């Protein structure tokens, strides 16, 4: 899909006449400086499915993602909610990159099933929240990370680094993982065990 002007709303959904169960290897690509207000993907995403939005995205909503390709937002990603609803949603596996992040929520957590999952932001990101699933992946923030929260679930085999400060961390447990910030690390709340892991302030290990 190529758009030559700003798009207020774009929804990708199944054809009622021939409903698909997932989207496999599809692309959304915009022209230079194009922004999208609301981007909604109402089917699970698999295969080599890529998104490149050169400008900003106000709201990104997608069902479960198992994609080996990077989703790139060239400007501000104000809000992203990725994953299925329900009590036991499948984990997500994806690479997501944006210039600046607002609120990022992962329903089902993050895993390495399809790819080594990464969340990458050139500048600041306000919050990364993982719900209803463990977190396994890499987070790289070029500025400050205000809040990282797994809502009581585990962080495993992960690296979370900031070139600025990490203000707040709330997780269930920490295993074979580390948090690092070039400047400060604020409040850290780990309700379970911390094993073979580290939390480093004044040292950017990215």
PDB file of C-alpha atoms in Angstrom, residues 81-198:
ATOM      1  CA  UNK A  81      -0.982  -1.738  21.129  1.00  0.00           C
ATOM      2  CA  UNK A  82       0.211  -5.041  19.685  1.00  0.00           C
ATOM      3  CA  UNK A  83      -1.187  -8.484  20.427  1.00  0.00           C
ATOM      4  CA  UNK A  84      -4.440 -10.335  20.979  1.00  0.00           C
ATOM      5  CA  UNK A  85      -6.843  -9.768  23.820  1.00  0.00           C
ATOM      6  CA  UNK A  86      -7.996 -12.573  26.089  1.00  0.00           C
ATOM      7  CA  UNK A  87      -6.632 -14.289  29.182  1.00  0.00           C
ATOM      8  CA  UNK A  88      -3.794 -16.205  27.451  1.00  0.00           C
ATOM      9  CA  UNK A  89      -2.818 -14.386  24.236  1.00  0.00           C
ATOM     10  CA  UNK A  90       0.062 -15.702  22.140  1.00  0.00           C
ATOM     11  CA  UNK A  91       3.391 -13.920  22.525  1.00  0.00           C
ATOM     12  CA  UNK A  92       4.552 -11.436  19.913  1.00  0.00           C
ATOM     13  CA  UNK A  93       7.766 -11.643  17.915  1.00  0.00           C
ATOM     14  CA  UNK A  94       8.758  -8.560  15.925  1.00  0.00           C
ATOM     15  CA  UNK A  95      11.192  -5.742  15.322  1.00  0.00           C
ATOM     16  CA  UNK A  96       9.695  -2.295  15.924  1.00  0.00           C
ATOM     17  CA  UNK A  97      11.636   0.914  15.342  1.00  0.00           C
ATOM     18  CA  UNK A  98      10.573   4.548  15.708  1.00  0.00           C
ATOM     19  CA  UNK A  99      12.198   7.939  16.108  1.00  0.00           C
ATOM     20  CA  UNK A 100      10.291   8.729  19.313  1.00  0.00           C
ATOM     21  CA  UNK A 101       7.833   6.628  21.304  1.00  0.00           C
ATOM     22  CA  UNK A 102       4.830   7.439  23.428  1.00  0.00           C
ATOM     23  CA  UNK A 103       3.032   4.419  24.900  1.00  0.00           C
ATOM     24  CA  UNK A 104       3.877   0.895  23.686  1.00  0.00           C
ATOM     25  CA  UNK A 105       1.800  -2.026  24.989  1.00  0.00           C
ATOM     26  CA  UNK A 106       2.451  -5.681  24.168  1.00  0.00           C
ATOM     27  CA  UNK A 107      -0.442  -8.061  24.857  1.00  0.00           C
ATOM     28  CA  UNK A 108       1.023 -11.534  25.272  1.00  0.00           C
ATOM     29  CA  UNK A 109       4.522 -10.271  25.927  1.00  0.00           C
ATOM     30  CA  UNK A 110       7.521 -10.531  23.628  1.00  0.00           C
ATOM     31  CA  UNK A 111       9.447 -13.594  22.445  1.00  0.00           C
ATOM     32  CA  UNK A 112      12.001 -14.787  19.896  1.00  0.00           C
ATOM     33  CA  UNK A 113       9.747 -17.275  18.092  1.00  0.00           C
ATOM     34  CA  UNK A 114       9.993 -15.646  14.637  1.00  0.00           C
ATOM     35  CA  UNK A 115      12.910 -13.270  15.121  1.00  0.00           C
ATOM     36  CA  UNK A 116      15.137 -11.810  17.846  1.00  0.00           C
ATOM     37  CA  UNK A 117      12.584  -9.237  18.965  1.00  0.00           C
ATOM     38  CA  UNK A 118      13.718  -5.635  19.277  1.00  0.00           C
ATOM     39  CA  UNK A 119      12.110  -2.342  20.273  1.00  0.00           C
ATOM     40  CA  UNK A 120      14.305   0.511  19.088  1.00  0.00           C
ATOM     41  CA  UNK A 121      13.806   4.263  19.545  1.00  0.00           C
ATOM     42  CA  UNK A 122      16.195   6.952  18.336  1.00  0.00           C
ATOM     43  CA  UNK A 123      15.064   9.400  21.029  1.00  0.00           C
ATOM     44  CA  UNK A 124      12.836   9.159  24.118  1.00  0.00           C
ATOM     45  CA  UNK A 125      10.035   6.689  24.817  1.00  0.00           C
ATOM     46  CA  UNK A 126       7.451   7.266  27.510  1.00  0.00           C
ATOM     47  CA  UNK A 127       6.406   3.728  28.437  1.00  0.00           C
ATOM     48  CA  UNK A 128       6.833   0.092  27.425  1.00  0.00           C
ATOM     49  CA  UNK A 129       4.307  -2.255  29.007  1.00  0.00           C
ATOM     50  CA  UNK A 130       4.117  -6.026  28.551  1.00  0.00           C
ATOM     51  CA  UNK A 131       0.945  -7.803  29.681  1.00  0.00           C
ATOM     52  CA  UNK A 132      -0.130 -11.444  29.959  1.00  0.00           C
ATOM     53  CA  UNK A 133       3.201 -12.870  28.865  1.00  0.00           C
ATOM     54  CA  UNK A 134       6.908 -12.918  29.628  1.00  0.00           C
ATOM     55  CA  UNK A 135       9.349 -10.512  27.982  1.00  0.00           C
ATOM     56  CA  UNK A 136      12.309 -11.793  25.928  1.00  0.00           C
ATOM     57  CA  UNK A 137      13.972  -9.329  23.578  1.00  0.00           C
ATOM     58  CA  UNK A 138      16.079  -6.229  23.194  1.00  0.00           C
ATOM     59  CA  UNK A 139      15.135  -2.625  23.951  1.00  0.00           C
ATOM     60  CA  UNK A 140      17.337   0.213  22.746  1.00  0.00           C
ATOM     61  CA  UNK A 141      16.457   3.826  23.549  1.00  0.00           C
ATOM     62  CA  UNK A 142      18.573   6.727  22.338  1.00  0.00           C
ATOM     63  CA  UNK A 143      17.140   9.070  24.968  1.00  0.00           C
ATOM     64  CA  UNK A 144      15.189   8.488  28.172  1.00  0.00           C
ATOM     65  CA  UNK A 145      12.945   5.515  28.956  1.00  0.00           C
ATOM     66  CA  UNK A 146      10.370   6.729  31.456  1.00  0.00           C
ATOM     67  CA  UNK A 147       8.603   3.473  32.410  1.00  0.00           C
ATOM     68  CA  UNK A 148       9.216  -0.237  31.765  1.00  0.00           C
ATOM     69  CA  UNK A 149       6.572  -2.547  33.233  1.00  0.00           C
ATOM     70  CA  UNK A 150       5.850  -6.245  32.666  1.00  0.00           C
ATOM     71  CA  UNK A 151       2.854  -6.268  35.040  1.00  0.00           C
ATOM     72  CA  UNK A 152       4.286  -9.010  37.223  1.00  0.00           C
ATOM     73  CA  UNK A 153       5.687 -11.219  34.462  1.00  0.00           C
ATOM     74  CA  UNK A 154       9.287 -12.318  33.902  1.00  0.00           C
ATOM     75  CA  UNK A 155      12.061 -10.645  31.912  1.00  0.00           C
ATOM     76  CA  UNK A 156      14.344 -13.344  30.473  1.00  0.00           C
ATOM     77  CA  UNK A 157      17.407 -13.287  28.188  1.00  0.00           C
ATOM     78  CA  UNK A 158      16.854  -9.594  27.491  1.00  0.00           C
ATOM     79  CA  UNK A 159      18.808  -6.354  27.246  1.00  0.00           C
ATOM     80  CA  UNK A 160      17.165  -3.017  28.011  1.00  0.00           C
ATOM     81  CA  UNK A 161      19.419  -0.027  27.542  1.00  0.00           C
ATOM     82  CA  UNK A 162      19.051   3.736  27.474  1.00  0.00           C
ATOM     83  CA  UNK A 163      21.468   6.406  26.324  1.00  0.00           C
ATOM     84  CA  UNK A 164      19.769   8.675  28.855  1.00  0.00           C
ATOM     85  CA  UNK A 165      17.946   7.589  32.021  1.00  0.00           C
ATOM     86  CA  UNK A 166      15.543   4.798  32.950  1.00  0.00           C
ATOM     87  CA  UNK A 167      13.128   6.295  35.457  1.00  0.00           C
ATOM     88  CA  UNK A 168      10.993   3.344  36.581  1.00  0.00           C
ATOM     89  CA  UNK A 169      11.179  -0.459  36.232  1.00  0.00           C
ATOM     90  CA  UNK A 170       8.481  -2.831  37.512  1.00  0.00           C
ATOM     91  CA  UNK A 171       8.905  -6.532  36.667  1.00  0.00           C
ATOM     92  CA  UNK A 172       8.119  -9.961  38.074  1.00  0.00           C
ATOM     93  CA  UNK A 173      11.619 -11.455  37.847  1.00  0.00           C
ATOM     94  CA  UNK A 174      14.907 -10.934  36.030  1.00  0.00           C
ATOM     95  CA  UNK A 175      16.886 -13.830  34.529  1.00  0.00           C
ATOM     96  CA  UNK A 176      20.004 -13.669  32.325  1.00  0.00           C
ATOM     97  CA  UNK A 177      19.214 -10.053  31.499  1.00  0.00           C
ATOM     98  CA  UNK A 178      20.387  -6.528  32.213  1.00  0.00           C
ATOM     99  CA  UNK A 179      19.161  -2.952  32.377  1.00  0.00           C
ATOM    100  CA  UNK A 180      21.681  -0.202  31.692  1.00  0.00           C
ATOM    101  CA  UNK A 181      21.475   3.589  31.456  1.00  0.00           C
ATOM    102  CA  UNK A 182      24.178   6.085  30.633  1.00  0.00           C
ATOM    103  CA  UNK A 183      22.736   8.485  33.190  1.00  0.00           C
ATOM    104  CA  UNK A 184      20.388   7.431  35.991  1.00  0.00           C
ATOM    105  CA  UNK A 185      18.275   4.426  36.925  1.00  0.00           C
ATOM    106  CA  UNK A 186      15.373   5.422  39.156  1.00  0.00           C
ATOM    107  CA  UNK A 187      12.972   3.128  40.991  1.00  0.00           C
ATOM    108  CA  UNK A 188      13.370  -0.629  40.366  1.00  0.00           C
ATOM    109  CA  UNK A 189      10.726  -3.032  41.694  1.00  0.00           C
ATOM    110  CA  UNK A 190      11.345  -6.774  41.147  1.00  0.00           C
ATOM    111  CA  UNK A 191       8.692  -8.845  42.902  1.00  0.00           C
ATOM    112  CA  UNK A 192      10.427 -12.196  42.314  1.00  0.00           C
ATOM    113  CA  UNK A 193      13.983 -13.436  41.860  1.00  0.00           C
ATOM    114  CA  UNK A 194      16.925 -11.815  40.094  1.00  0.00           C
ATOM    115  CA  UNK A 195      19.294 -14.419  38.629  1.00  0.00           C
ATOM    116  CA  UNK A 196      22.476 -13.958  36.558  1.00  0.00           C
ATOM    117  CA  UNK A 197      21.451 -10.399  35.754  1.00  0.00           C
ATOM    118  CA  UNK A 198      22.515  -6.809  36.332  1.00  0.00           C
TER     119      UNK A 198
END
